[in-house]
Short mmCIF file of C-alpha atoms and ligand atoms in Angstrom, two decimals:
data_model
loop_
_atom_site.label_atom_id
_atom_site.label_comp_id
_atom_site.label_asym_id
_atom_site.label_seq_id
_atom_site.Cartn_x
_atom_site.Cartn_y
_atom_site.Cartn_z
CA MET U 1034 16.40 22.44 6.05
CA MET U 1035 15.31 22.56 2.40
CA LEU U 1036 15.89 19.25 0.61
CA LYS U 1037 17.40 19.49 -2.87
CA LEU U 1038 15.31 17.16 -5.01
CA GLY U 1039 16.37 15.26 -8.11
CA VAL U 1040 13.84 13.30 -10.14
CA ILE U 1041 14.06 10.30 -12.47
CA GLY U 1042 11.19 9.96 -14.96
CA THR U 1043 9.26 12.76 -16.60
CA SER U 1044 5.66 11.60 -16.74
CA TRP U 1045 2.64 13.19 -15.00
CA ILE U 1046 3.31 11.40 -11.72
CA THR U 1047 6.70 13.11 -11.37
CA ALA U 1048 5.05 16.48 -12.01
CA GLN U 1049 2.44 15.69 -9.36
CA PHE U 1050 5.10 14.68 -6.84
CA ILE U 1051 7.09 17.88 -7.46
CA THR U 1052 3.96 19.98 -6.93
CA ALA U 1053 3.26 18.08 -3.69
CA ALA U 1054 6.89 18.38 -2.55
CA HIS U 1055 6.92 22.14 -3.19
CA ARG U 1056 3.61 22.49 -1.34
CA THR U 1057 5.24 21.14 1.82
CA GLY U 1058 7.82 23.92 1.64
CA MET U 1059 10.49 21.33 2.46
CA TYR U 1060 11.92 20.53 -0.99
CA ARG U 1061 13.30 22.46 -3.95
CA LEU U 1062 13.53 20.80 -7.37
CA THR U 1063 17.18 20.93 -8.43
CA ALA U 1064 17.82 18.25 -11.05
CA VAL U 1065 15.80 16.33 -13.63
CA TYR U 1066 17.06 13.13 -15.26
CA SER U 1067 15.60 12.00 -18.57
CA ARG U 1068 16.92 9.74 -21.29
CA HIS U 1069 16.42 12.65 -23.68
CA ALA U 1070 17.64 16.25 -23.25
CA GLU U 1071 14.58 17.66 -24.99
CA THR U 1072 12.21 15.77 -22.70
CA ALA U 1073 14.06 17.03 -19.64
CA GLN U 1074 14.02 20.64 -20.90
CA HIS U 1075 10.34 20.45 -21.76
CA PHE U 1076 9.55 18.95 -18.33
CA ILE U 1077 11.53 21.70 -16.58
CA ALA U 1078 9.77 24.40 -18.60
CA GLU U 1079 6.41 22.95 -17.52
CA SER U 1080 7.27 22.37 -13.84
CA ALA U 1081 10.04 24.34 -12.11
CA PRO U 1082 13.57 25.57 -12.83
CA ALA U 1083 16.20 22.82 -12.51
CA GLN U 1084 19.30 21.42 -14.16
CA ALA U 1085 18.63 18.82 -16.88
CA TYR U 1086 20.69 15.61 -17.06
CA THR U 1087 20.81 12.75 -19.54
CA ASP U 1088 23.79 11.10 -17.87
CA MET U 1089 22.78 9.14 -14.76
CA GLU U 1090 26.20 9.36 -13.13
CA ALA U 1091 26.33 13.12 -13.55
CA PHE U 1092 22.75 13.42 -12.24
CA LEU U 1093 23.48 11.32 -9.16
CA GLY U 1094 26.76 13.17 -8.60
CA SER U 1095 25.04 16.56 -8.68
CA ASP U 1096 24.12 18.65 -5.65
CA ILE U 1097 20.94 16.83 -4.56
CA ASP U 1098 19.87 15.39 -1.21
CA VAL U 1099 17.07 13.11 -2.27
CA VAL U 1100 16.13 11.31 -5.49
CA TYR U 1101 12.51 10.59 -6.46
CA VAL U 1102 12.40 7.53 -8.73
CA ALA U 1103 9.39 7.28 -11.07
CA SER U 1104 10.72 5.12 -13.87
CA PRO U 1105 9.21 1.82 -15.10
CA ASN U 1106 8.96 -0.76 -12.29
CA SER U 1107 11.82 -2.93 -13.51
CA LEU U 1108 14.32 -0.09 -12.94
CA HIS U 1109 13.30 0.88 -9.40
CA ALA U 1110 15.60 -1.34 -7.37
CA ALA U 1111 18.73 -0.74 -9.46
CA GLN U 1112 18.20 3.03 -9.60
CA THR U 1113 17.56 3.12 -5.85
CA ILE U 1114 20.81 1.27 -5.20
CA ALA U 1115 22.69 3.59 -7.58
CA ALA U 1116 21.30 6.65 -5.77
CA LEU U 1117 22.20 5.23 -2.34
CA SER U 1118 25.71 4.46 -3.57
CA ALA U 1119 25.98 8.10 -4.64
CA GLY U 1120 25.03 9.15 -1.10
CA LYS U 1121 21.43 10.26 -1.75
CA HIS U 1122 18.21 9.50 0.11
CA VAL U 1123 15.59 7.86 -2.09
CA ILE U 1124 11.84 8.11 -2.50
CA VAL U 1125 10.93 5.33 -4.93
CA GLU U 1126 7.57 4.80 -6.57
CA LYS U 1127 5.63 1.64 -5.89
CA PRO U 1128 6.55 -1.13 -6.37
CA MET U 1129 9.93 -0.48 -4.75
CA VAL U 1130 11.11 -3.93 -5.87
CA THR U 1131 9.72 -6.41 -8.38
CA HIS U 1132 11.22 -9.50 -6.76
CA PRO U 1133 11.89 -10.09 -3.03
CA SER U 1134 15.56 -10.94 -3.74
CA GLN U 1135 16.04 -7.23 -4.44
CA LEU U 1136 15.17 -6.43 -0.82
CA ALA U 1137 18.44 -7.98 0.38
CA LYS U 1138 20.38 -5.93 -2.18
CA LEU U 1139 18.70 -2.75 -1.01
CA GLU U 1140 19.50 -3.64 2.59
CA GLU U 1141 23.15 -4.16 1.65
CA ALA U 1142 23.25 -0.73 0.02
CA LEU U 1143 21.56 0.81 3.06
CA ALA U 1144 23.99 -0.92 5.42
CA ALA U 1145 26.87 0.69 3.50
CA HIS U 1146 25.18 4.11 3.99
CA PRO U 1147 23.57 3.98 7.43
CA ASP U 1148 22.85 7.73 7.33
CA LEU U 1149 20.52 7.35 4.32
CA MET U 1150 16.85 6.43 4.04
CA VAL U 1151 14.73 4.80 1.34
CA PHE U 1152 10.96 5.30 1.28
CA GLU U 1153 8.47 3.63 -1.01
CA ALA U 1154 5.94 6.15 -2.30
CA ALA U 1155 2.88 4.16 -1.23
CA ARG U 1156 1.01 7.45 -1.01
CA HIS U 1157 -2.26 6.06 0.42
CA ILE U 1158 -0.71 4.84 3.69
CA TYR U 1159 0.14 8.47 4.54
CA ASP U 1160 -3.39 9.70 3.83
CA PRO U 1161 -5.29 11.00 6.89
CA ASN U 1162 -8.09 8.56 6.04
CA PHE U 1163 -5.69 5.62 6.12
CA HIS U 1164 -4.80 6.62 9.69
CA ALA U 1165 -8.49 7.06 10.54
CA VAL U 1166 -9.11 3.45 9.50
CA THR U 1167 -6.07 2.29 11.48
CA ASP U 1168 -7.43 4.10 14.56
CA TYR U 1169 -10.87 2.55 14.16
CA ILE U 1170 -9.40 -0.94 13.80
CA ALA U 1171 -7.34 -0.45 16.97
CA HIS U 1172 -10.57 -0.31 18.99
CA HIS U 1173 -12.86 -2.69 17.10
CA PRO U 1174 -12.24 -6.36 16.26
CA VAL U 1175 -12.17 -6.97 12.51
CA THR U 1176 -14.26 -9.83 11.12
CA GLY U 1177 -13.24 -9.56 7.47
CA ALA U 1178 -12.77 -7.23 4.49
CA THR U 1179 -13.35 -6.95 0.77
CA LEU U 1180 -11.07 -4.35 -0.77
CA ALA U 1181 -10.76 -3.40 -4.44
CA TYR U 1182 -8.60 -1.20 -6.63
CA MET U 1183 -9.36 -1.76 -10.27
CA LYS U 1184 -9.12 0.84 -13.01
CA TYR U 1185 -9.23 0.73 -16.82
CA SER U 1186 -5.69 1.80 -17.64
CA SER U 1187 -5.13 4.78 -19.90
CA LYS U 1188 -2.57 2.52 -21.63
CA TYR U 1189 -4.90 -0.46 -22.17
CA ASP U 1190 -6.21 0.77 -25.53
CA ASP U 1191 -2.59 0.92 -26.75
CA TYR U 1192 -2.08 -2.62 -25.50
CA LEU U 1193 -5.22 -3.79 -27.30
CA ALA U 1194 -3.97 -2.04 -30.45
CA GLY U 1195 -0.87 -4.24 -30.39
CA LYS U 1196 1.57 -1.77 -28.77
CA GLN U 1197 3.65 -2.64 -25.70
CA PRO U 1198 3.07 0.01 -23.04
CA ASN U 1199 5.41 -0.48 -20.06
CA ILE U 1200 2.62 -1.28 -17.66
CA PHE U 1201 1.54 -4.31 -19.72
CA THR U 1202 4.91 -5.95 -20.37
CA THR U 1203 7.01 -8.49 -18.48
CA LYS U 1204 10.12 -6.54 -19.59
CA THR U 1205 9.16 -3.63 -17.33
CA ALA U 1206 7.51 -5.80 -14.63
CA GLY U 1207 4.00 -4.52 -15.26
CA GLY U 1208 0.56 -5.99 -14.59
CA ALA U 1209 -2.24 -5.48 -12.12
CA LEU U 1210 -0.62 -6.97 -9.01
CA MET U 1211 2.50 -4.80 -9.34
CA ASP U 1212 0.63 -1.64 -10.28
CA LEU U 1213 -2.59 -1.50 -8.24
CA GLY U 1214 -2.53 -4.74 -6.25
CA VAL U 1215 0.40 -3.44 -4.24
CA TYR U 1216 -1.85 -0.69 -2.79
CA LEU U 1217 -4.20 -3.38 -1.49
CA VAL U 1218 -1.38 -5.47 -0.05
CA TYR U 1219 -0.11 -2.36 1.76
CA ALA U 1220 -3.60 -1.66 3.09
CA ALA U 1221 -4.20 -5.23 4.29
CA VAL U 1222 -0.77 -5.61 5.92
CA GLY U 1223 -0.90 -2.09 7.36
CA TRP U 1224 -4.40 -2.52 8.80
CA PHE U 1225 -4.57 -6.24 9.65
CA GLY U 1226 -0.96 -7.41 9.75
CA VAL U 1227 0.82 -10.19 7.84
CA PRO U 1228 -1.67 -12.93 6.92
CA THR U 1229 -1.14 -16.59 7.77
CA THR U 1230 -1.59 -17.50 4.11
CA ALA U 1231 -1.91 -15.41 0.95
CA THR U 1232 -2.76 -16.45 -2.59
CA TYR U 1233 -3.26 -14.61 -5.88
CA GLN U 1234 -5.42 -15.88 -8.69
CA PRO U 1235 -4.55 -13.77 -11.76
CA HIS U 1236 -6.25 -13.49 -15.10
CA MET U 1237 -3.34 -13.51 -17.53
CA LEU U 1238 -3.02 -11.35 -20.63
CA ALA U 1239 -1.27 -12.65 -23.74
CA SER U 1240 1.73 -10.41 -22.95
CA GLY U 1241 2.46 -12.51 -19.83
CA VAL U 1242 1.28 -10.03 -17.20
CA ASP U 1243 -1.92 -10.17 -15.18
CA GLY U 1244 -4.81 -7.99 -16.38
CA ASP U 1245 -6.77 -8.52 -13.19
CA GLY U 1246 -6.93 -10.92 -10.29
CA VAL U 1247 -8.11 -11.76 -6.79
CA MET U 1248 -6.01 -12.16 -3.66
CA ARG U 1249 -7.20 -14.03 -0.60
CA PHE U 1250 -5.51 -13.38 2.73
CA ASP U 1251 -6.28 -15.56 5.73
CA TYR U 1252 -5.88 -14.42 9.31
CA PRO U 1253 -6.58 -16.52 12.41
CA ASP U 1254 -9.99 -14.91 12.98
CA PHE U 1255 -11.08 -13.67 9.55
CA GLY U 1256 -10.44 -13.63 5.82
CA VAL U 1257 -9.77 -10.76 3.42
CA THR U 1258 -10.49 -10.61 -0.31
CA LEU U 1259 -8.54 -8.16 -2.48
CA VAL U 1260 -9.63 -7.43 -6.06
CA THR U 1261 -7.32 -5.66 -8.49
CA GLY U 1262 -7.21 -4.99 -12.20
CA LYS U 1263 -6.12 -2.72 -15.05
CA THR U 1264 -8.64 -3.72 -17.73
CA THR U 1265 -12.00 -2.69 -16.21
CA ASN U 1266 -13.39 -0.04 -13.88
CA HIS U 1267 -14.64 -1.13 -10.46
CA PHE U 1268 -17.14 1.22 -8.83
CA ALA U 1269 -18.42 -0.85 -5.90
CA PRO U 1270 -17.18 0.28 -2.46
CA SER U 1271 -14.46 -1.42 -0.45
CA GLU U 1272 -15.50 -2.63 2.98
CA ILE U 1273 -14.03 -3.68 6.29
CA TYR U 1274 -16.33 -5.71 8.52
CA PHE U 1275 -16.70 -5.47 12.28
CA GLY U 1276 -19.54 -7.90 12.98
CA ARG U 1277 -22.74 -5.92 12.43
CA THR U 1278 -20.84 -2.74 11.61
CA THR U 1279 -19.27 -2.12 8.20
CA LEU U 1280 -16.70 0.55 7.36
CA GLN U 1281 -17.03 1.59 3.74
CA THR U 1282 -14.70 3.53 1.46
CA ASP U 1283 -14.27 3.94 -2.30
CA THR U 1284 -10.95 2.10 -2.52
CA PRO U 1285 -7.92 1.85 -0.22
CA GLY U 1286 -5.94 3.34 -3.11
CA GLU U 1287 -7.79 6.66 -2.80
CA LEU U 1288 -9.86 6.73 0.40
CA ASN U 1289 -12.03 9.63 -0.74
CA TYR U 1290 -14.64 8.88 1.92
CA LEU U 1291 -15.12 6.78 5.04
CA LYS U 1292 -18.57 5.74 6.15
CA LEU U 1293 -19.67 3.58 9.07
CA ILE U 1294 -22.83 1.59 8.52
CA SER U 1295 -24.42 0.11 11.64
CA ALA U 1296 -28.01 -0.82 12.47
CA GLY U 1297 -29.23 1.02 9.37
CA GLN U 1298 -27.43 4.23 10.37
CA ARG U 1299 -24.72 5.78 8.23
CA THR U 1300 -22.06 7.96 9.85
CA ASP U 1301 -19.51 9.87 7.81
CA ILE U 1302 -16.07 9.75 9.45
CA THR U 1303 -14.06 11.08 6.49
CA ALA U 1304 -10.97 13.06 7.46
CA ALA U 1305 -9.89 16.17 5.50
CA GLN U 1306 -7.61 15.28 2.56
CA HIS U 1307 -5.21 17.28 0.41
CA ASP U 1308 -6.34 17.79 -3.19
CA ASN U 1309 -2.89 16.53 -4.23
CA PRO U 1310 -2.72 12.95 -2.84
CA MET U 1311 1.08 13.04 -2.58
CA VAL U 1312 1.40 15.94 -0.10
CA SER U 1313 1.09 13.80 3.06
CA GLU U 1314 3.76 11.33 1.97
CA ALA U 1315 6.10 14.09 0.75
CA ARG U 1316 5.85 15.79 4.15
CA PHE U 1317 6.37 12.54 6.05
CA PHE U 1318 9.51 11.68 4.04
CA ALA U 1319 10.97 15.17 4.38
CA GLU U 1320 10.39 15.24 8.14
CA ALA U 1321 11.95 11.80 8.61
CA ILE U 1322 14.99 12.77 6.52
CA THR U 1323 15.55 16.24 7.95
CA LYS U 1324 15.05 15.13 11.57
CA ASN U 1325 16.97 11.90 10.94
CA ASP U 1326 14.01 10.04 12.44
CA ARG U 1327 15.39 6.51 12.18
CA ALA U 1328 12.41 5.03 14.07
CA ALA U 1329 10.01 6.37 11.42
CA PHE U 1330 12.25 5.00 8.69
CA ASP U 1331 12.58 1.59 10.39
CA ARG U 1332 8.78 1.27 10.71
CA GLN U 1333 8.16 2.07 7.06
CA TRP U 1334 11.03 -0.14 5.94
CA ALA U 1335 9.70 -3.09 7.98
CA LEU U 1336 6.25 -2.64 6.42
CA ALA U 1337 7.69 -2.39 2.89
CA LYS U 1338 9.62 -5.61 3.48
CA GLN U 1339 6.52 -7.43 4.67
CA VAL U 1340 4.57 -6.18 1.66
CA HIS U 1341 7.17 -7.20 -0.91
CA THR U 1342 7.91 -10.53 0.71
CA LEU U 1343 4.19 -11.34 0.42
CA MET U 1344 4.00 -9.99 -3.15
CA GLY U 1345 6.88 -12.30 -4.04
CA GLN U 1346 5.36 -15.32 -2.30
CA MET U 1347 2.05 -14.81 -4.06
CA ARG U 1348 3.57 -14.21 -7.49
CA ALA U 1349 5.83 -17.29 -7.20
CA ALA U 1350 2.71 -19.48 -7.34
CA THR U 1351 1.38 -17.80 -10.51
CA PRO U 1352 2.47 -17.82 -14.17
CA ILE U 1353 3.62 -14.17 -13.88
CA HIS U 1354 7.35 -14.10 -14.65
CA PHE U 1355 9.32 -10.94 -15.29
CA ASP U 1356 12.34 -10.73 -17.59
CA SER U 1357 14.38 -9.42 -14.65
CA ASP U 1358 13.46 -12.28 -12.27
CA PRO U 1359 16.40 -14.36 -11.04
CA ASP U 1360 16.49 -17.87 -12.61
N1 NAP P 2010 1.87 6.92 -6.75
C1 NAP P 2010 1.03 7.02 -7.75
O1 NAP P 2010 -0.09 7.46 -7.62
C2 NAP P 2010 1.50 6.58 -9.10
C3 NAP P 2010 0.77 6.91 -10.24
C4 NAP P 2010 1.29 6.56 -11.49
C5 NAP P 2010 2.47 5.86 -11.58
N2 NAP P 2010 3.14 5.53 -10.45
C6 NAP P 2010 4.40 4.79 -10.52
O2 NAP P 2010 5.34 5.62 -11.17
C7 NAP P 2010 6.20 4.86 -12.00
C8 NAP P 2010 6.18 5.45 -13.38
O3 NAP P 2010 4.90 5.24 -13.95
P1 NAP P 2010 4.53 5.87 -15.36
O4 NAP P 2010 3.17 5.44 -15.70
O5 NAP P 2010 4.87 7.31 -15.35
O6 NAP P 2010 5.57 5.06 -16.27
P2 NAP P 2010 6.13 5.35 -17.72
O7 NAP P 2010 5.40 6.53 -18.30
O8 NAP P 2010 6.12 4.09 -18.48
O9 NAP P 2010 7.65 5.74 -17.43
C9 NAP P 2010 8.01 6.76 -16.55
C10 NAP P 2010 9.23 7.50 -17.05
O10 NAP P 2010 10.31 6.61 -17.17
C11 NAP P 2010 11.05 6.85 -18.39
N3 NAP P 2010 10.95 5.62 -19.19
C12 NAP P 2010 9.90 5.18 -19.92
N4 NAP P 2010 10.19 4.02 -20.52
C13 NAP P 2010 11.44 3.72 -20.18
C14 NAP P 2010 12.31 2.64 -20.48
N5 NAP P 2010 11.91 1.64 -21.26
N6 NAP P 2010 13.55 2.66 -19.95
C15 NAP P 2010 13.96 3.67 -19.16
N7 NAP P 2010 13.19 4.72 -18.83
C16 NAP P 2010 11.94 4.74 -19.33
C17 NAP P 2010 10.36 8.02 -19.08
O11 NAP P 2010 11.11 9.18 -18.77
P3 NAP P 2010 12.15 9.79 -19.81
O12 NAP P 2010 11.58 9.57 -21.18
O13 NAP P 2010 12.22 11.21 -19.44
O14 NAP P 2010 13.44 9.06 -19.60
C18 NAP P 2010 9.01 8.11 -18.43
O15 NAP P 2010 8.53 9.41 -18.25
C19 NAP P 2010 5.67 3.42 -11.95
O16 NAP P 2010 6.51 2.65 -11.15
C20 NAP P 2010 4.30 3.52 -11.34
O17 NAP P 2010 3.99 2.41 -10.53
C21 NAP P 2010 2.69 5.89 -9.23
#
């Protein structure tokens, strides 16, 4: 079955997802929603033939099976609920929610449409190298980890120039934890489970979002440090420790290589990756939807809930407040 795909948002990430989706041979772009007709037409001309919409209701009412949501963070939960209410499956960019209270609302919408699925596009957890790490951990006791995902944002110069790019405002629920930190939380929870305690120490920007920060997760037998940021580039490797052996990668957000270092010996255990990092997730979502694999959906949903519950707990103890947060 070919899934008819509708997309919300017209930036480069939507184009990359459409390319990945088409590569799987399991989706066909059908509808593009933009706030502006010209933007939608231009996007369609640059990507693939589709119907352009500027009216959300008409877009959601059109002949599509699944909606990919790549709007600013603050809109994700509401647009996901609107798509579910219109009877569409949803693939929503990270972060799926910006406050844990939105999880209950999503669950309500899902309960009203038990045939539908919602997936968070946490692309790295579908990467073959993510699974390779999971497999290694299954057979070797972890003794700790230091994981980082920190990149100088292409929008930071605009921010420094006094503009208000979405990713640096509280209005759109931006900041380092929401944007790149969530990849690390996914990796830690996916690989090590839910920690006993979790804290986030952010460095705040004047706009009210975090420019960078450090999370500390404690587990009964080890501790994990997670470093995230949008205002500097981090080039040091990320590492998971197994006593005398260390598993090294560039960052859990990309996993371009995996290297085991033990007794002075280095062994490359990198798995083959797609050049487009969204192909694996696009295939996983399409297979789950077309085969109605509820077990696959339930697993991913449970993980997403754990991740966003933790994100909410950590953020509650910081000065990061979004305009959309409940009072
Ligand atoms: N998985 C990944 O690797 C990855 C990479 C990058 C981003 N992302 C995620 O993708 C999402 C979009 O990121 P982005 O950097 O593309 O964001 P963005 O450029 O700020 O916004 C994305 C799209 O949303 C629409 N939009 C912009 N501002 C809006 C506003 N104030 N109100 C309503 N709609 C607005 C625009 O589409 P129209 O003008 O056509 O309406 C725009 O193309 C984010 O949630 C981000 O976390 C994921």
